[in-house]
Amino acid sequence: MITPACLVGLGATSIAAGSTRTHDIVLKPLGFALIAAAIAMAAGPALADEFVQAVDNGQVACTLSSRELTRISLIGDAFANVSKITSGSPLEDFTVTNEPIRGDIYLSVPLGFAGTRVSFFATSKKGFVYKFACGLGGAEATQVFVTNPAVATEKSSDAQTKLSRRDQAVRLIQAMASSATPDGYQVRQPAAASVRIGELTLRLVSEYRGAGLVGKTFRIDNRGTKPVTVAAEQIAPSGTLAASITVPELKTGEATTAYVVGQVGEGAW
């Protein structure tokens, strides 16, 4: 069997032999190619890990080891139950073990397995159901990591509900000020006309809309002939939870940005 060490040895020998020649176009290139092949061969097992994305009631395609164990792990979740049919023939059946601490499952097929793929259903602790349809691959042990975007959304929602509405509003203002889009929000930039409020003009720049809160970013210009101080009460509609004005003191011709957040269905929101 040719091993990475053998390829390195052959490559080094070829490079050394080529160095003794005045014009070598064969041995040294061959030596470097052999060493590169050795590096690629040695790095091969690192490719055993597989990452797949799944949805509730969807099918998950993956590759199983034909000789060793295959570990399947749910990112942010854990397996609660696995359902499979027993064929009755040892060479046509596969084994699934549910590891209770981490909630992973381990699969293996017998030596001389007659099939080319296996399929089964699995239910997660968060209530998601997946159908796995996996083909046989190489002999190396392998790992399959399954991600479900709904799990990440659920985590974000749980974290938000632990905060008070006012704290959520403050966090939304921080996100708007940094032009970030928080999880669970949709951002739109309407072509809104400016509104005159005394010596000030107010124009809606962007709107962040979530399930419970709405955030709005405004541009405020001083169109008057005197300096003015912009107060939150001038721009915030009734029901506003939080408001922030970047630079409240405006000279003639200067502009600033304001961020206002309110709760959906409250007051003018």
Short mmCIF file of C-alpha atoms in Angstrom, two decimals:
data_model
loop_
_atom_site.label_atom_id
_atom_site.label_comp_id
_atom_site.label_asym_id
_atom_site.label_seq_id
_atom_site.Cartn_x
_atom_site.Cartn_y
_atom_site.Cartn_z
CA MET A 1 0.00 0.00 0.00
CA ILE A 2 1.36 3.43 -0.93
CA THR A 3 1.40 5.72 2.11
CA PRO A 4 2.06 9.48 2.39
CA ALA A 5 5.48 8.69 3.87
CA CYS A 6 6.38 6.62 0.79
CA LEU A 7 5.39 9.46 -1.53
CA VAL A 8 7.44 11.96 0.48
CA GLY A 9 10.48 9.67 0.31
CA LEU A 10 10.14 9.18 -3.44
CA GLY A 11 9.61 12.89 -3.94
CA ALA A 12 12.70 13.84 -1.95
CA THR A 13 14.79 11.30 -3.87
CA SER A 14 13.58 12.66 -7.21
CA ILE A 15 14.33 16.26 -6.19
CA ALA A 16 17.83 15.31 -5.01
CA ALA A 17 18.54 13.43 -8.22
CA GLY A 18 17.27 16.27 -10.33
CA SER A 19 19.48 18.77 -8.50
CA THR A 20 22.60 16.96 -9.78
CA ARG A 21 21.61 17.65 -13.37
CA THR A 22 22.34 20.91 -15.13
CA HIS A 23 19.09 21.02 -17.06
CA ASP A 24 16.46 18.92 -15.32
CA ILE A 25 12.87 19.16 -16.49
CA VAL A 26 11.64 15.79 -15.23
CA LEU A 27 12.95 14.65 -11.84
CA LYS A 28 12.48 17.79 -9.73
CA PRO A 29 8.95 18.53 -11.02
CA LEU A 30 8.09 14.89 -10.42
CA GLY A 31 9.46 15.10 -6.88
CA PHE A 32 7.40 18.17 -6.02
CA ALA A 33 4.29 16.51 -7.49
CA LEU A 34 4.83 13.41 -5.34
CA ILE A 35 5.19 15.50 -2.18
CA ALA A 36 2.02 17.44 -3.05
CA ALA A 37 0.19 14.14 -3.52
CA ALA A 38 1.42 13.00 -0.09
CA ILE A 39 0.06 16.17 1.53
CA ALA A 40 -3.31 15.71 -0.18
CA MET A 41 -3.45 12.05 0.89
CA ALA A 42 -2.61 12.90 4.49
CA ALA A 43 -5.29 15.59 4.57
CA GLY A 44 -7.94 13.21 3.19
CA PRO A 45 -9.59 12.15 6.47
CA ALA A 46 -10.36 15.79 7.34
CA LEU A 47 -12.94 15.75 4.56
CA ALA A 48 -14.99 13.14 6.45
CA ASP A 49 -17.10 15.76 8.26
CA GLU A 50 -20.28 16.70 6.41
CA PHE A 51 -22.52 19.71 7.03
CA VAL A 52 -26.09 19.70 5.74
CA GLN A 53 -29.09 22.00 6.17
CA ALA A 54 -32.54 20.64 6.94
CA VAL A 55 -36.12 21.81 7.46
CA ASP A 56 -38.97 20.33 9.45
CA ASN A 57 -40.53 17.33 7.66
CA GLY A 58 -37.78 17.54 5.05
CA GLN A 59 -35.35 14.96 3.70
CA VAL A 60 -31.72 14.94 4.77
CA ALA A 61 -29.20 13.41 2.37
CA CYS A 62 -25.87 12.32 3.83
CA THR A 63 -23.05 9.81 3.43
CA LEU A 64 -22.41 6.94 5.86
CA SER A 65 -19.22 5.06 6.56
CA SER A 66 -19.23 1.57 5.03
CA ARG A 67 -16.99 0.12 7.76
CA GLU A 68 -16.83 2.43 10.81
CA LEU A 69 -19.33 4.44 12.86
CA THR A 70 -21.16 7.45 11.50
CA ARG A 71 -22.13 10.15 13.98
CA ILE A 72 -25.08 12.44 13.17
CA SER A 73 -25.46 15.55 15.33
CA LEU A 74 -28.19 18.21 15.35
CA ILE A 75 -26.74 21.70 15.86
CA GLY A 76 -28.69 23.46 18.61
CA ASP A 77 -30.98 20.46 19.08
CA ALA A 78 -30.82 16.76 19.95
CA PHE A 79 -32.36 13.51 18.77
CA ALA A 80 -35.28 12.24 20.86
CA ASN A 81 -36.38 9.23 18.81
CA VAL A 82 -35.39 7.26 15.72
CA SER A 83 -37.84 5.10 13.74
CA LYS A 84 -36.63 2.41 11.33
CA ILE A 85 -37.83 -0.91 9.94
CA THR A 86 -35.99 -4.11 10.79
CA SER A 87 -35.53 -6.19 7.64
CA GLY A 88 -34.98 -9.52 9.40
CA SER A 89 -31.78 -10.22 7.46
CA PRO A 90 -28.48 -9.36 9.23
CA LEU A 91 -26.84 -8.28 5.95
CA GLU A 92 -29.73 -5.97 5.02
CA ASP A 93 -30.12 -4.22 8.36
CA PHE A 94 -28.25 -1.33 9.98
CA THR A 95 -27.82 -0.29 13.61
CA VAL A 96 -28.77 3.05 15.18
CA THR A 97 -27.70 3.98 18.71
CA ASN A 98 -29.06 7.09 20.44
CA GLU A 99 -26.41 8.64 22.72
CA PRO A 100 -28.44 10.20 25.58
CA ILE A 101 -25.98 12.79 26.94
CA ARG A 102 -25.42 14.89 23.82
CA GLY A 103 -28.43 13.59 21.91
CA ASP A 104 -26.43 12.40 18.90
CA ILE A 105 -27.05 9.15 17.02
CA TYR A 106 -24.47 6.65 15.78
CA LEU A 107 -25.09 4.44 12.74
CA SER A 108 -23.24 1.39 11.47
CA VAL A 109 -23.76 -1.21 8.78
CA PRO A 110 -22.56 -4.84 9.01
CA LEU A 111 -19.59 -6.13 7.04
CA GLY A 112 -20.95 -7.29 3.70
CA PHE A 113 -24.00 -5.03 3.90
CA ALA A 114 -26.20 -5.87 0.92
CA GLY A 115 -27.68 -2.41 0.38
CA THR A 116 -26.21 0.81 -0.99
CA ARG A 117 -28.18 3.24 1.18
CA VAL A 118 -30.25 3.42 4.37
CA SER A 119 -33.29 5.48 5.33
CA PHE A 120 -35.07 6.24 8.59
CA PHE A 121 -37.10 8.91 10.39
CA ALA A 122 -35.89 10.91 13.38
CA THR A 123 -37.65 13.28 15.78
CA SER A 124 -35.73 15.97 17.65
CA LYS A 125 -36.30 17.21 21.20
CA LYS A 126 -37.54 20.53 19.79
CA GLY A 127 -40.23 18.67 17.84
CA PHE A 128 -38.75 18.66 14.33
CA VAL A 129 -39.09 15.55 12.16
CA TYR A 130 -36.52 14.58 9.54
CA LYS A 131 -36.31 11.81 6.98
CA PHE A 132 -32.72 10.64 6.49
CA ALA A 133 -31.73 9.02 3.18
CA CYS A 134 -28.03 8.26 3.27
CA GLY A 135 -25.78 6.43 0.84
CA LEU A 136 -22.68 4.43 1.71
CA GLY A 137 -19.30 6.08 1.31
CA GLY A 138 -15.74 5.21 2.27
CA ALA A 139 -14.46 3.12 5.14
CA GLU A 140 -13.38 6.02 7.39
CA ALA A 141 -15.53 7.02 10.37
CA THR A 142 -17.51 10.12 9.50
CA GLN A 143 -19.57 12.86 11.15
CA VAL A 144 -22.68 14.60 9.84
CA PHE A 145 -23.74 17.93 11.34
CA VAL A 146 -27.32 19.00 10.63
CA THR A 147 -28.46 22.61 10.95
CA ASN A 148 -32.04 23.85 10.87
CA PRO A 149 -32.55 27.64 10.40
CA ALA A 150 -35.76 27.41 12.43
CA VAL A 151 -33.74 26.44 15.51
CA ALA A 152 -31.65 29.63 15.26
CA THR A 153 -34.81 31.73 14.80
CA GLU A 154 -36.37 30.06 17.84
CA LYS A 155 -33.29 30.85 19.93
CA SER A 156 -33.38 34.48 18.84
CA SER A 157 -37.08 34.70 19.71
CA ASP A 158 -36.49 33.14 23.14
CA ALA A 159 -33.70 35.61 23.87
CA GLN A 160 -35.89 38.54 22.85
CA THR A 161 -38.81 37.49 25.05
CA LYS A 162 -36.51 37.49 28.11
CA LEU A 163 -35.91 41.23 27.61
CA SER A 164 -38.40 43.93 28.51
CA ARG A 165 -40.00 45.81 25.63
CA ARG A 166 -37.99 48.92 26.48
CA ASP A 167 -34.72 46.95 26.50
CA GLN A 168 -35.66 45.44 23.15
CA ALA A 169 -36.32 48.95 21.83
CA VAL A 170 -32.90 50.16 22.99
CA ARG A 171 -31.22 47.21 21.30
CA LEU A 172 -33.11 47.93 18.10
CA ILE A 173 -31.90 51.55 18.16
CA GLN A 174 -28.32 50.32 18.60
CA ALA A 175 -28.75 48.03 15.59
CA MET A 176 -30.24 50.81 13.45
CA ALA A 177 -27.42 53.19 14.39
CA SER A 178 -24.86 50.63 13.18
CA SER A 179 -26.89 49.77 10.02
CA ALA A 180 -27.29 46.18 11.23
CA THR A 181 -30.36 44.01 10.66
CA PRO A 182 -31.42 42.13 13.82
CA ASP A 183 -32.81 38.60 13.54
CA GLY A 184 -36.54 38.62 12.90
CA TYR A 185 -36.67 42.09 11.33
CA GLN A 186 -37.31 43.23 7.77
CA VAL A 187 -35.78 46.50 6.58
CA ARG A 188 -37.23 48.71 3.89
CA GLN A 189 -36.17 52.11 2.58
CA PRO A 190 -39.30 53.94 1.43
CA ALA A 191 -39.18 56.87 -0.96
CA ALA A 192 -40.83 59.19 1.55
CA ALA A 193 -41.24 62.93 1.12
CA SER A 194 -39.98 65.34 3.78
CA VAL A 195 -42.41 66.70 6.36
CA ARG A 196 -42.10 70.22 7.76
CA ILE A 197 -42.20 70.64 11.55
CA GLY A 198 -41.63 74.30 12.34
CA GLU A 199 -38.13 75.18 11.14
CA LEU A 200 -37.24 71.50 10.73
CA THR A 201 -37.80 69.05 7.89
CA LEU A 202 -38.23 65.38 8.76
CA ARG A 203 -37.71 62.57 6.22
CA LEU A 204 -38.11 58.82 6.81
CA VAL A 205 -34.93 57.04 5.69
CA SER A 206 -35.55 53.43 6.72
CA GLU A 207 -38.01 51.28 8.63
CA TYR A 208 -37.25 48.13 10.66
CA ARG A 209 -40.35 45.99 11.16
CA GLY A 210 -40.47 42.98 13.48
CA ALA A 211 -43.19 40.90 15.10
CA GLY A 212 -43.57 43.21 18.09
CA LEU A 213 -41.57 46.38 17.41
CA VAL A 214 -41.12 48.91 14.63
CA GLY A 215 -38.05 51.11 14.32
CA LYS A 216 -37.74 54.19 12.12
CA THR A 217 -34.68 56.18 11.07
CA PHE A 218 -35.23 59.86 10.21
CA ARG A 219 -33.07 62.59 8.71
CA ILE A 220 -33.72 65.98 10.31
CA ASP A 221 -32.60 69.26 8.66
CA ASN A 222 -32.65 72.75 10.15
CA ARG A 223 -34.13 74.94 7.42
CA GLY A 224 -34.48 77.98 9.65
CA THR A 225 -32.26 81.02 10.14
CA LYS A 226 -31.43 80.28 13.78
CA PRO A 227 -29.90 77.35 15.70
CA VAL A 228 -32.47 74.93 17.11
CA THR A 229 -32.53 72.14 19.65
CA VAL A 230 -34.31 69.01 18.45
CA ALA A 231 -36.36 67.30 21.16
CA ALA A 232 -37.60 63.71 20.99
CA GLU A 233 -41.14 64.91 21.67
CA GLN A 234 -41.12 66.80 18.37
CA ILE A 235 -40.60 63.68 16.25
CA ALA A 236 -41.85 60.75 18.35
CA PRO A 237 -45.51 59.74 17.86
CA SER A 238 -47.65 58.54 20.75
CA GLY A 239 -46.78 55.08 22.02
CA THR A 240 -43.04 55.51 21.38
CA LEU A 241 -40.87 53.28 23.58
CA ALA A 242 -37.47 54.81 22.86
CA ALA A 243 -35.98 57.64 20.81
CA SER A 244 -32.45 58.83 20.17
CA ILE A 245 -31.16 61.91 18.34
CA THR A 246 -27.55 61.81 17.22
CA VAL A 247 -26.88 65.58 17.48
CA PRO A 248 -29.74 67.53 19.11
CA GLU A 249 -28.15 70.99 18.61
CA LEU A 250 -28.41 72.07 14.98
CA LYS A 251 -27.11 75.26 13.42
CA THR A 252 -28.67 76.70 10.29
CA GLY A 253 -28.32 74.24 7.40
CA GLU A 254 -27.10 71.36 9.58
CA ALA A 255 -28.68 67.90 9.68
CA THR A 256 -28.85 65.02 12.14
CA THR A 257 -30.26 61.50 12.40
CA ALA A 258 -32.98 60.32 14.76
CA TYR A 259 -33.99 56.78 15.72
CA VAL A 260 -37.49 56.07 17.03
CA VAL A 261 -38.95 52.73 18.16
CA GLY A 262 -42.52 51.83 19.05
CA GLN A 263 -44.60 48.75 19.78
CA VAL A 264 -46.86 47.42 17.04
CA GLY A 265 -50.48 48.35 17.74
CA GLU A 266 -49.68 50.87 20.48
CA GLY A 267 -50.63 54.53 19.98
CA ALA A 268 -49.71 55.72 16.48
CA TRP A 269 -47.66 52.58 15.81
#
